PDB file of N, CA and C in Angstrom:
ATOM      1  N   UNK A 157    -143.537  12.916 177.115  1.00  0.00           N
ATOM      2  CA  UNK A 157    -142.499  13.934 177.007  1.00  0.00           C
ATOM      3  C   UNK A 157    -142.093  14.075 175.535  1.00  0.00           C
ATOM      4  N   UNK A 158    -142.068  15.478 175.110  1.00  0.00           N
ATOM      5  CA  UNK A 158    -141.414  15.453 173.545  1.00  0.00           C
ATOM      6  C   UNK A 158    -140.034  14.882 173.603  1.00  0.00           C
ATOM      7  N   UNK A 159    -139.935  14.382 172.460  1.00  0.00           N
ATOM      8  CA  UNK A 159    -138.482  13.835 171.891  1.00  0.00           C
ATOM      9  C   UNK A 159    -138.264  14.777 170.354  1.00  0.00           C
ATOM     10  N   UNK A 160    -137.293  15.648 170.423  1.00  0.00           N
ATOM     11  CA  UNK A 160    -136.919  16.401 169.427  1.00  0.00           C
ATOM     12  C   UNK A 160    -137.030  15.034 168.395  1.00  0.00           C
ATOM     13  N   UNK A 161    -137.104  16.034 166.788  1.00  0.00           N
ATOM     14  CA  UNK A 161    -136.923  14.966 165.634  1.00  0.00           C
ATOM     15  C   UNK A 161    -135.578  14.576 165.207  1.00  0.00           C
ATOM     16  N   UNK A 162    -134.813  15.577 165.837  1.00  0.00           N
ATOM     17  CA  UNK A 162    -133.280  15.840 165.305  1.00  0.00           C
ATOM     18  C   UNK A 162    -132.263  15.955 166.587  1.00  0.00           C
ATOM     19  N   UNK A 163    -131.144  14.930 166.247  1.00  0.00           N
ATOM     20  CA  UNK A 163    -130.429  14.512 167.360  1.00  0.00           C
ATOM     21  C   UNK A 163    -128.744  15.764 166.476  1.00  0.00           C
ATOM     22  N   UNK A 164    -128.501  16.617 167.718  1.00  0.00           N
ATOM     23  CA  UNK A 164    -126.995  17.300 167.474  1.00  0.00           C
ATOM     24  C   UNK A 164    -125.902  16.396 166.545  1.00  0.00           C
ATOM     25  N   UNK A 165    -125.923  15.119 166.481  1.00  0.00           N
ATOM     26  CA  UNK A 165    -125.095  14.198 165.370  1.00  0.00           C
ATOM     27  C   UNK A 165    -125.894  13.941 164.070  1.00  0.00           C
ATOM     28  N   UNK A 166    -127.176  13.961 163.822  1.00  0.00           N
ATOM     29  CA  UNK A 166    -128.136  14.497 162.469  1.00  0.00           C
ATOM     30  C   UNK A 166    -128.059  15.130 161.782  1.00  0.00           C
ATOM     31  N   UNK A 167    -127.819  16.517 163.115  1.00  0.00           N
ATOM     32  CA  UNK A 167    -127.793  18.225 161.935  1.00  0.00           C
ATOM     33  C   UNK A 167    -126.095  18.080 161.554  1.00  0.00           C
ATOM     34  N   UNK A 168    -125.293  17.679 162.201  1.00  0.00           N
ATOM     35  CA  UNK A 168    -123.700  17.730 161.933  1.00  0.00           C
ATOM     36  C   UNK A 168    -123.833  16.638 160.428  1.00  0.00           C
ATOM     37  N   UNK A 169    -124.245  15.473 160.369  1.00  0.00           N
ATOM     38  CA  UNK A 169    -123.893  15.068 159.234  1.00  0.00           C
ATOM     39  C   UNK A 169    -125.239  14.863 158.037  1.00  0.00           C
ATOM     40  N   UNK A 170    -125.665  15.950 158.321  1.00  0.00           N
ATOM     41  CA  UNK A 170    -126.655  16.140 157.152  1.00  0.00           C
ATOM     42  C   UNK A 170    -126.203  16.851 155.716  1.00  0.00           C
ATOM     43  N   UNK A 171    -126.334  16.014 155.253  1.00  0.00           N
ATOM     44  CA  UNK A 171    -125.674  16.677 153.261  1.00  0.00           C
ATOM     45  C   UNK A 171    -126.881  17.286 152.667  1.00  0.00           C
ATOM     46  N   UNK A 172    -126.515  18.407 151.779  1.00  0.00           N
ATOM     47  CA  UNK A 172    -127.524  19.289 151.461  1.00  0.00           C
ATOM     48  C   UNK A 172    -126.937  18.952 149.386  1.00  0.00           C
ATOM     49  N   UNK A 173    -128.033  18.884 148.875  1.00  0.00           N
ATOM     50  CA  UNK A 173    -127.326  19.140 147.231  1.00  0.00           C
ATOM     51  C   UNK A 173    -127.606  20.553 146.828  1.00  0.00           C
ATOM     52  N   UNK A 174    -126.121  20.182 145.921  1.00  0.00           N
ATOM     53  CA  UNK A 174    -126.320  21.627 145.516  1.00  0.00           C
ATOM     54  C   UNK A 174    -126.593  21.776 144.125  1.00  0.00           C
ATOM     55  N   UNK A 175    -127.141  22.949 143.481  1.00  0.00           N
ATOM     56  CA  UNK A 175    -127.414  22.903 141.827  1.00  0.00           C
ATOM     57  C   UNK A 175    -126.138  23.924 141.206  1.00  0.00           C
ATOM     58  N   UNK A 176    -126.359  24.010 140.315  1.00  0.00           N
ATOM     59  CA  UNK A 176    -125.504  25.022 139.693  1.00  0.00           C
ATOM     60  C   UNK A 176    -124.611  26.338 140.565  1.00  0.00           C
ATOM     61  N   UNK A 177    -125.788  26.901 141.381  1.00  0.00           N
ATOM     62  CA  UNK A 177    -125.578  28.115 141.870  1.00  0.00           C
ATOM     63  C   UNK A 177    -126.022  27.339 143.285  1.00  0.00           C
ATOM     64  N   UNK A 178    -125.606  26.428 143.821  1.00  0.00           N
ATOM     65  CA  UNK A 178    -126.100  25.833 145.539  1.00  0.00           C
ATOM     66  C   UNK A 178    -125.697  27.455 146.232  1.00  0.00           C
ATOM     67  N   UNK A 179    -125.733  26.345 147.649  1.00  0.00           N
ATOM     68  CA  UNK A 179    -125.726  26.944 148.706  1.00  0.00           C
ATOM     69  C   UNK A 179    -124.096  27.573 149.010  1.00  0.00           C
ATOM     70  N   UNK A 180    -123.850  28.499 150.012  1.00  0.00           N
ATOM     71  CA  UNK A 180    -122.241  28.271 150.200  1.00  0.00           C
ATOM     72  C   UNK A 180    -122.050  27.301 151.454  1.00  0.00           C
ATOM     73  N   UNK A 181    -121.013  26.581 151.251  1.00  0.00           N
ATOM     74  CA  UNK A 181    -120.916  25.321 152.072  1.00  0.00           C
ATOM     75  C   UNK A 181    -120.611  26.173 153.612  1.00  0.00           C
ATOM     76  N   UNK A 182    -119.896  26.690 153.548  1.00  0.00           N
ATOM     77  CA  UNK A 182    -119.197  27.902 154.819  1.00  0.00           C
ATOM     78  C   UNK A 182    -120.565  28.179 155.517  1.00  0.00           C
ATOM     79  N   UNK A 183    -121.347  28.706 155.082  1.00  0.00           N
ATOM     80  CA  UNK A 183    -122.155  29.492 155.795  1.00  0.00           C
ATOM     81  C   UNK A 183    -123.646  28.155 156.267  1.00  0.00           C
ATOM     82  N   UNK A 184    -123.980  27.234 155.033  1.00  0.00           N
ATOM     83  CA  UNK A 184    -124.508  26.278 155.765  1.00  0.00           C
ATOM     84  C   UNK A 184    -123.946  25.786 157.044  1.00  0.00           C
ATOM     85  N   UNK A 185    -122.414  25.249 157.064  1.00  0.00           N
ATOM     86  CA  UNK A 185    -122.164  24.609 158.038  1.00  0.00           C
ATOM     87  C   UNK A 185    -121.489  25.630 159.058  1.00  0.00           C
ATOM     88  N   UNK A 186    -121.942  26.846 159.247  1.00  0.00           N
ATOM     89  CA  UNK A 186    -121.608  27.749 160.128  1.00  0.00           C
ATOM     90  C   UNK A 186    -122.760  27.675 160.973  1.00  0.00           C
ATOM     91  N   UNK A 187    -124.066  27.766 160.020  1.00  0.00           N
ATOM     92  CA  UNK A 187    -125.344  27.855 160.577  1.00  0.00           C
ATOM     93  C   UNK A 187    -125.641  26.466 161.273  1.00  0.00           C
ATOM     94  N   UNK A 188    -125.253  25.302 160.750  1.00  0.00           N
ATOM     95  CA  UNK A 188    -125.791  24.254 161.916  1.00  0.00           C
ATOM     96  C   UNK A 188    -124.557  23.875 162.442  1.00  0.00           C
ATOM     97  N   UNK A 189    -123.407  24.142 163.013  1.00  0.00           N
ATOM     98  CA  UNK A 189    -122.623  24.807 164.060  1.00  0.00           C
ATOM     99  C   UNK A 189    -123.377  25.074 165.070  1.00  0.00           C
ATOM    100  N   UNK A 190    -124.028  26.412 165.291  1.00  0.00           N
ATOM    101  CA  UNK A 190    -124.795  26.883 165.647  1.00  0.00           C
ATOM    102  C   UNK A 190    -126.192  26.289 166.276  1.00  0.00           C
ATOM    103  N   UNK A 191    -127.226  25.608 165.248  1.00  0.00           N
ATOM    104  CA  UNK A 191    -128.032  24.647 165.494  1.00  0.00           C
ATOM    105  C   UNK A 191    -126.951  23.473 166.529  1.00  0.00           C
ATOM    106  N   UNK A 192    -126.103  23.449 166.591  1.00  0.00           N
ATOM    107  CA  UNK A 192    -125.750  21.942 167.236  1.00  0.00           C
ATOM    108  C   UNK A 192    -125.334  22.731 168.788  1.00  0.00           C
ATOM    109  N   UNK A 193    -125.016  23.570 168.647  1.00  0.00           N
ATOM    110  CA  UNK A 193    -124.689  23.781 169.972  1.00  0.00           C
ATOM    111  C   UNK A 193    -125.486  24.219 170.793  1.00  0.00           C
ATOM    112  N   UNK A 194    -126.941  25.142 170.238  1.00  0.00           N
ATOM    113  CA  UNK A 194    -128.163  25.132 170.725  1.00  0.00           C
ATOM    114  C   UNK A 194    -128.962  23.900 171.706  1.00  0.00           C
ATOM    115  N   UNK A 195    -128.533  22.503 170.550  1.00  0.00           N
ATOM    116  CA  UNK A 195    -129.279  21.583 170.631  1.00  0.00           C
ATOM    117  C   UNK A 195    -128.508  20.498 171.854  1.00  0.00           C
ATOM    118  N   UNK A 196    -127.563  20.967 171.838  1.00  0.00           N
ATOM    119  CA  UNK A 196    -126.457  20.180 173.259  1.00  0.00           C
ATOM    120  C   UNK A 196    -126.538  21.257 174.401  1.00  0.00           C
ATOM    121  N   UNK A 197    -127.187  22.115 174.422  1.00  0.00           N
ATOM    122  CA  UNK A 197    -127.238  23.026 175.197  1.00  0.00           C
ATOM    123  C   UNK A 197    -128.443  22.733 175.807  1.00  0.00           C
ATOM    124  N   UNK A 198    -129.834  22.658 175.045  1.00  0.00           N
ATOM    125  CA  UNK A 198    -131.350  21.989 175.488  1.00  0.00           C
ATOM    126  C   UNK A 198    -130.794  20.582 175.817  1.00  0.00           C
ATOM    127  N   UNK A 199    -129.975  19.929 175.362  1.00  0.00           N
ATOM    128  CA  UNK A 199    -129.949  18.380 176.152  1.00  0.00           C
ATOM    129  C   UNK A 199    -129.506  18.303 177.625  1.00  0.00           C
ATOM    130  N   UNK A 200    -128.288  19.473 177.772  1.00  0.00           N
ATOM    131  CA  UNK A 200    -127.736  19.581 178.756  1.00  0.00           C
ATOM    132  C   UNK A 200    -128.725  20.086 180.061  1.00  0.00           C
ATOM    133  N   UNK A 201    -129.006  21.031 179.828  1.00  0.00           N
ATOM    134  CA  UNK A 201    -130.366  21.426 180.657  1.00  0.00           C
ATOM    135  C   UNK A 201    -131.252  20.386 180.655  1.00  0.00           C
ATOM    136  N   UNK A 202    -132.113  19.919 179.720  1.00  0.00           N
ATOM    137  CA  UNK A 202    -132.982  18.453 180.008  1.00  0.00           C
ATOM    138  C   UNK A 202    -132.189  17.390 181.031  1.00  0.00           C
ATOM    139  N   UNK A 203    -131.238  16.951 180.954  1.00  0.00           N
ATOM    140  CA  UNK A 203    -130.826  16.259 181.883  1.00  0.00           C
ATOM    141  C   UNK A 203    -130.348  17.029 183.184  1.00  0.00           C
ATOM    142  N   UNK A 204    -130.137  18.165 183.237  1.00  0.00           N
ATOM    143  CA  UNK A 204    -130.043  18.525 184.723  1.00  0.00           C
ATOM    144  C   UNK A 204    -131.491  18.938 185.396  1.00  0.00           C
ATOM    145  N   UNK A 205    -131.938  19.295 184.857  1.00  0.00           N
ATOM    146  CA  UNK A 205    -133.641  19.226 185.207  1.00  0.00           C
ATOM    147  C   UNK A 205    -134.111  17.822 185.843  1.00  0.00           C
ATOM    148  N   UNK A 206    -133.747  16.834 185.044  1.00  0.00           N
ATOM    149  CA  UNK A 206    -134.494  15.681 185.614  1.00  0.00           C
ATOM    150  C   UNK A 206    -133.765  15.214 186.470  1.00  0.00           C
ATOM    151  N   UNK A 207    -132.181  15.720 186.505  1.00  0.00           N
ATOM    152  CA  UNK A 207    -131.814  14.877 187.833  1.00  0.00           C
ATOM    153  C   UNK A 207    -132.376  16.149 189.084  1.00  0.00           C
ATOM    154  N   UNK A 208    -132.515  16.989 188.848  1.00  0.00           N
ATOM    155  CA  UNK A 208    -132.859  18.121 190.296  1.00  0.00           C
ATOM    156  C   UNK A 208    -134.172  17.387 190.235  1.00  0.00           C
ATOM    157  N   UNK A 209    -135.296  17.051 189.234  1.00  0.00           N
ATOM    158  CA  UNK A 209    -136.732  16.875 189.318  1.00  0.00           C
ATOM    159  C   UNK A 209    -136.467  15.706 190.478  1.00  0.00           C
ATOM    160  N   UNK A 210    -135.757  14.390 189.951  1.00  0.00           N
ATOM    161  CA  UNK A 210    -135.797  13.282 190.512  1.00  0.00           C
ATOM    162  C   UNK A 210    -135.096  13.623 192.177  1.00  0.00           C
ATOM    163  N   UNK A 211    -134.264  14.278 192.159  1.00  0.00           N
ATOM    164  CA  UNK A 211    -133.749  14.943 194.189  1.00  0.00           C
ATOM    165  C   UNK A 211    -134.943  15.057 194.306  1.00  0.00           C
ATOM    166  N   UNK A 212    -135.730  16.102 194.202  1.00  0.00           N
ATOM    167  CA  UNK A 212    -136.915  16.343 194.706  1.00  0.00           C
ATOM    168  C   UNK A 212    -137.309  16.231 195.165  1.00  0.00           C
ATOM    169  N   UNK A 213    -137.710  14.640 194.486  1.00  0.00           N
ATOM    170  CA  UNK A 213    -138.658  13.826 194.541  1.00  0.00           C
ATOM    171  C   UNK A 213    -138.526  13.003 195.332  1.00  0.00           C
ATOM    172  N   UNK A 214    -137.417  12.963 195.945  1.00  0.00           N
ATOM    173  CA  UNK A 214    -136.776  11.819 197.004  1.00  0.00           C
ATOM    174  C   UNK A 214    -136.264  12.252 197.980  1.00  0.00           C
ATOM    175  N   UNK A 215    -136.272  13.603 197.894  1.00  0.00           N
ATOM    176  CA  UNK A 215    -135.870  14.411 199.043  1.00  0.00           C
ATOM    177  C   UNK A 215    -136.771  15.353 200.242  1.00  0.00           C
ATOM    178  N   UNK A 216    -136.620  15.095 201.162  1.00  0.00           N
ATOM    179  CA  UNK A 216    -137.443  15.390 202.258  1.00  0.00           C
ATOM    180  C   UNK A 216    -138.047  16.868 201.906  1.00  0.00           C
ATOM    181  N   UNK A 217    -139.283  17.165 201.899  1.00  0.00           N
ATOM    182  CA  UNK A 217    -139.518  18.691 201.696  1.00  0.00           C
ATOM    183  C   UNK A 217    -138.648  19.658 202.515  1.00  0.00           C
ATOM    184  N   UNK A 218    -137.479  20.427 201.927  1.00  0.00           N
ATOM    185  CA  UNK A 218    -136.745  21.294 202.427  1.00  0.00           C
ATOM    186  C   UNK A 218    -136.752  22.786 201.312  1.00  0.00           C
ATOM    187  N   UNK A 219    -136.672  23.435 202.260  1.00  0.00           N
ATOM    188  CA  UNK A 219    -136.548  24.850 201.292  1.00  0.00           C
ATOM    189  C   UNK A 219    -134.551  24.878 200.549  1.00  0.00           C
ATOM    190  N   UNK A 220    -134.915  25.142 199.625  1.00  0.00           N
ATOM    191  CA  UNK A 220    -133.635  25.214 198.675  1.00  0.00           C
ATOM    192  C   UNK A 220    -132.628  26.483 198.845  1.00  0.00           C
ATOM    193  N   UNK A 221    -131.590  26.644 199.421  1.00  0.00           N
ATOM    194  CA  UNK A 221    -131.170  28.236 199.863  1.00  0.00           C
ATOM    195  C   UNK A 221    -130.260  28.769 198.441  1.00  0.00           C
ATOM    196  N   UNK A 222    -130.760  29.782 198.504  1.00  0.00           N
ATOM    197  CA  UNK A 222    -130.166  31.018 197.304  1.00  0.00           C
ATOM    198  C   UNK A 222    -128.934  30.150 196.834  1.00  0.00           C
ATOM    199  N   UNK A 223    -128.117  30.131 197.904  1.00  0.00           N
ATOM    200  CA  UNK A 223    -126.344  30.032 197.636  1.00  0.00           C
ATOM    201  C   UNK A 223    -126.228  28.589 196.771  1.00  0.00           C
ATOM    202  N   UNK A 224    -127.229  27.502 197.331  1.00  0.00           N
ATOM    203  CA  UNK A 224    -126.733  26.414 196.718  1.00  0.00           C
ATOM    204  C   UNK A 224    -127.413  26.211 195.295  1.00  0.00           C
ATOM    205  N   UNK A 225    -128.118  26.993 195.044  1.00  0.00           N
ATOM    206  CA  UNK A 225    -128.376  26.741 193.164  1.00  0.00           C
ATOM    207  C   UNK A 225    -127.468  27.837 192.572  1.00  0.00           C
ATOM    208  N   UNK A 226    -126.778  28.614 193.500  1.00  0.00           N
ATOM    209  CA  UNK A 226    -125.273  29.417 193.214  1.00  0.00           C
ATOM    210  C   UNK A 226    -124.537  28.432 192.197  1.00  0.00           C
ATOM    211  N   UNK A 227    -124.390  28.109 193.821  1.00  0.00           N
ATOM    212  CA  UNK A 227    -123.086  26.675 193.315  1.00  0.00           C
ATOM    213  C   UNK A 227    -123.247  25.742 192.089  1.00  0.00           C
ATOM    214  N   UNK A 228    -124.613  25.146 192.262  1.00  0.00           N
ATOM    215  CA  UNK A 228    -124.887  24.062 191.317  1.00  0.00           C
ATOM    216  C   UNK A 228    -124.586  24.771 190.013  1.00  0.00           C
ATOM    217  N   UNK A 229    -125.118  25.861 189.443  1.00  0.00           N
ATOM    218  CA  UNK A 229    -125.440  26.744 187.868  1.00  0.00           C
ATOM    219  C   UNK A 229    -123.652  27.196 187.963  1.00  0.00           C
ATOM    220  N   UNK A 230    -122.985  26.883 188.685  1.00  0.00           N
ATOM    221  CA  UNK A 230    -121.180  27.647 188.440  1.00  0.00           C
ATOM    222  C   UNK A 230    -120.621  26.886 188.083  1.00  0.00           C
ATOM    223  N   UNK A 231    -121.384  25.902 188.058  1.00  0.00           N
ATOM    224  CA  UNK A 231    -120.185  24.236 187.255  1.00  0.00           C
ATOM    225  C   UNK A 231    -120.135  24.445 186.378  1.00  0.00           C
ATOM    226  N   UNK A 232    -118.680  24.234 185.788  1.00  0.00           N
ATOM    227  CA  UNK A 232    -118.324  24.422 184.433  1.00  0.00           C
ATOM    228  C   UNK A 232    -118.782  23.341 183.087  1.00  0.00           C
ATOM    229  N   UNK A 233    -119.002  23.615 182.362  1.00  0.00           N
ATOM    230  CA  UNK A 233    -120.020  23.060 181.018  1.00  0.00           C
ATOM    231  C   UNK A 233    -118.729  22.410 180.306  1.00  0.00           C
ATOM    232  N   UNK A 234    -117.995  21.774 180.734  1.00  0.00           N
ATOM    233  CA  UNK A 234    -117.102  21.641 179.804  1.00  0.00           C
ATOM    234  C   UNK A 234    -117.142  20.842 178.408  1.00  0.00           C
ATOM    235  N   UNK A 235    -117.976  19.902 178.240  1.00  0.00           N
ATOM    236  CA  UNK A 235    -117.772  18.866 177.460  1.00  0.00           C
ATOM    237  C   UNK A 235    -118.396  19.421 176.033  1.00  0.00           C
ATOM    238  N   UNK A 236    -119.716  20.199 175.980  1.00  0.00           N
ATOM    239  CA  UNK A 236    -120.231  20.908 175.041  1.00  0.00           C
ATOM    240  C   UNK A 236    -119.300  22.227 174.324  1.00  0.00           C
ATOM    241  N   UNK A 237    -118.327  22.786 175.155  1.00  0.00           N
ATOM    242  CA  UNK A 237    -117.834  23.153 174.521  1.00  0.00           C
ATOM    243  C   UNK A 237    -116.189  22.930 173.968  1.00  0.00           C
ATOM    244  N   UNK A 238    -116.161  21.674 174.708  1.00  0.00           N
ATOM    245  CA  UNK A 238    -115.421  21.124 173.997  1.00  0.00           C
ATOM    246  C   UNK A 238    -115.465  20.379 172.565  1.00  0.00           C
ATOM    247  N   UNK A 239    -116.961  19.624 172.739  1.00  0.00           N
ATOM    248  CA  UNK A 239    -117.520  19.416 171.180  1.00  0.00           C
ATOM    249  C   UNK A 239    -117.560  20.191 170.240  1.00  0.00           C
ATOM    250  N   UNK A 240    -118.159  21.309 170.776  1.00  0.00           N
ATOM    251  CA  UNK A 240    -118.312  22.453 169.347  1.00  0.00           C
ATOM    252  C   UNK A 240    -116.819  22.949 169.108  1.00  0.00           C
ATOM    253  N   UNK A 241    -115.952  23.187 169.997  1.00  0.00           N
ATOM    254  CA  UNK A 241    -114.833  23.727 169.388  1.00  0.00           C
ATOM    255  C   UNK A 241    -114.187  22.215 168.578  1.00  0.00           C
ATOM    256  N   UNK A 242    -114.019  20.867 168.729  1.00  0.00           N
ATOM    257  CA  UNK A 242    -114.012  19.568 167.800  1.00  0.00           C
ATOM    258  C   UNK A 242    -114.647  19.892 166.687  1.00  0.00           C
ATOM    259  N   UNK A 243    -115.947  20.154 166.537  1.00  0.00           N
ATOM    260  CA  UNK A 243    -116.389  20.650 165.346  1.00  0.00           C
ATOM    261  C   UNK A 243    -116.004  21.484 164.597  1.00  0.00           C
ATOM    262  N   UNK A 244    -115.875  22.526 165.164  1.00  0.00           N
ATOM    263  CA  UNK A 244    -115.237  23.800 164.679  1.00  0.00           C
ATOM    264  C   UNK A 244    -113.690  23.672 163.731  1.00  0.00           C
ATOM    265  N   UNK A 245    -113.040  22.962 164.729  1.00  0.00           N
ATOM    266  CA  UNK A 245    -111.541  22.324 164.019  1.00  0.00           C
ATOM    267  C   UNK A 245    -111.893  21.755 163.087  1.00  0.00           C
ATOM    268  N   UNK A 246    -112.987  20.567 163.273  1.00  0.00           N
ATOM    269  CA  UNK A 246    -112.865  19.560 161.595  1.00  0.00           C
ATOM    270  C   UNK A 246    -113.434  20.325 160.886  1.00  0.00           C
ATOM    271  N   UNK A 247    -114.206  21.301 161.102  1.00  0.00           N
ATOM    272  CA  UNK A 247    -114.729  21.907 159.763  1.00  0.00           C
ATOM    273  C   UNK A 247    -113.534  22.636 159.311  1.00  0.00           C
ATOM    274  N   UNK A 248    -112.684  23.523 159.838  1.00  0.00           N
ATOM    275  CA  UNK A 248    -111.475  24.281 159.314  1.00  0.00           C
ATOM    276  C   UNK A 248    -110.560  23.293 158.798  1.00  0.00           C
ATOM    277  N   UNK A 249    -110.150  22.051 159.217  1.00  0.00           N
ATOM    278  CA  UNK A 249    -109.313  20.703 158.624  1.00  0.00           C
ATOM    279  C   UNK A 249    -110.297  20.691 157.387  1.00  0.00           C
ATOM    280  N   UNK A 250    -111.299  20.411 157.200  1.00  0.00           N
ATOM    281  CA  UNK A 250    -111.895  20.113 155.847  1.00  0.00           C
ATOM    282  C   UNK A 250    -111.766  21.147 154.661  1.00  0.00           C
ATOM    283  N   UNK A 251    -111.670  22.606 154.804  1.00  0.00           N
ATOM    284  CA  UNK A 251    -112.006  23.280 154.234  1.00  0.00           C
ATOM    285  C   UNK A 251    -110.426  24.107 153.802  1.00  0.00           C
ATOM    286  N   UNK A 252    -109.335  22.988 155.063  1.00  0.00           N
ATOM    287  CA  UNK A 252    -107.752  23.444 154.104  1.00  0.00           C
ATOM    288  C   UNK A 252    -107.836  22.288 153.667  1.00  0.00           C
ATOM    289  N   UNK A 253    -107.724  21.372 153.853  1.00  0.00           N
ATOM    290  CA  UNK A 253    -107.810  20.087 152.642  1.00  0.00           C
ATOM    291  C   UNK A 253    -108.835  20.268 151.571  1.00  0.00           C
ATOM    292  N   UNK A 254    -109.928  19.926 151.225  1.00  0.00           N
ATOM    293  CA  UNK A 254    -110.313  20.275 150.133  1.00  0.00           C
ATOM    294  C   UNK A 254    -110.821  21.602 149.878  1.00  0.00           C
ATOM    295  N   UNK A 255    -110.321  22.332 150.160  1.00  0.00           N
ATOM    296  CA  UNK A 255    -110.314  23.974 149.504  1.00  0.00           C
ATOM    297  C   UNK A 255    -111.761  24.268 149.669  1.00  0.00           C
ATOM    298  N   UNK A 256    -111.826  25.677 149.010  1.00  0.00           N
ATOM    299  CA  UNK A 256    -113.195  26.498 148.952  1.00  0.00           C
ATOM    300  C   UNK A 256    -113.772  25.842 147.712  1.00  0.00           C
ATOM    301  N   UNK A 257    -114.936  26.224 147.505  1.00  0.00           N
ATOM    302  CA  UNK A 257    -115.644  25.166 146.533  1.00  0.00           C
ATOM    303  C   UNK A 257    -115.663  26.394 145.405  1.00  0.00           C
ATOM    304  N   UNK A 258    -115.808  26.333 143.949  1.00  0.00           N
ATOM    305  CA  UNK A 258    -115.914  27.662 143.147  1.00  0.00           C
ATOM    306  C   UNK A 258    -116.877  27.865 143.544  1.00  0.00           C
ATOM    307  N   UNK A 259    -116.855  29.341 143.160  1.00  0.00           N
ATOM    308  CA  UNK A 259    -118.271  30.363 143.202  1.00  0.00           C
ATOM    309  C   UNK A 259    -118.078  30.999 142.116  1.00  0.00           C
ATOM    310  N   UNK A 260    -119.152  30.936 141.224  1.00  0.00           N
ATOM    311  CA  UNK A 260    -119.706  31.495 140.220  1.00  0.00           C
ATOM    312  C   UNK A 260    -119.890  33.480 140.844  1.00  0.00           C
TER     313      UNK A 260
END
C-alpha cells in the first residue's frame, strides 16, 4: 500500500528561506493550509475505507441498501475541521504578533 511522503504535521511546520525578494509568507502558508486539509481529508477517507473494507470482509455476503451508505456519508467530519480552523487561528495569532514581514 502507498504511504504518502508527507504527513499533514510536515507540510504545517515546514520553513521555507527566503532571499532578498522571498516568498510572501501569507500566501505560502495559505497554500499549505490548503495542502493540509486536502491531506486530512485523503487520511480520513483511507481510514473509512478500510474499516467498510474490513466489515466486508467479516460480514456475511449481504447486499448494502441505498439508505444505509445515506446514513454512514451524513456523519459529521468534525475533527478536520476543527483542525484547520486551529490552524487557521494560529496562523492569524502569528501574523498580529509578529506583524507583516516588509515588502520591498
Amino acid at each position: 500500500m502507498y504511504k504518502p511522503l508527507l504527513t499533514a504535521d510536515d507540510i504545517y511546520k515546514k520553513e521555507f528561506k527566503t532571499g532578498l525578494r522571498g516568498y510572501v509568507i501569507e500566501d505560502v502558508d495559505g497554500y499549505l493550509d490548503q495542502i493540509i486539509k486536502d491531506y486530512e481529508g485523503f487520511e480520513r477517507e483511507i481510514e473509512r475505507l478500510k474499516k467498510e473494507n474490513e466489515a466486508l470482509k467479516q460480514a456475511p455476503a449481504q447486499p448494502v441498501k441505498r439508505e444505509e451508505r445515506r446514513v454512514e456519508q451524513a456523519e459529521p467530519q468534525v475533527s478536520s475541521s476543527s483542525n484547520y480552523d486551529m490552524l487557521r487561528r494560529i496562523s492569524n495569532l502569528e501574523k498580529a504578533v509578529f506583524g507583516r514581514p516588509h515588502q520591498d
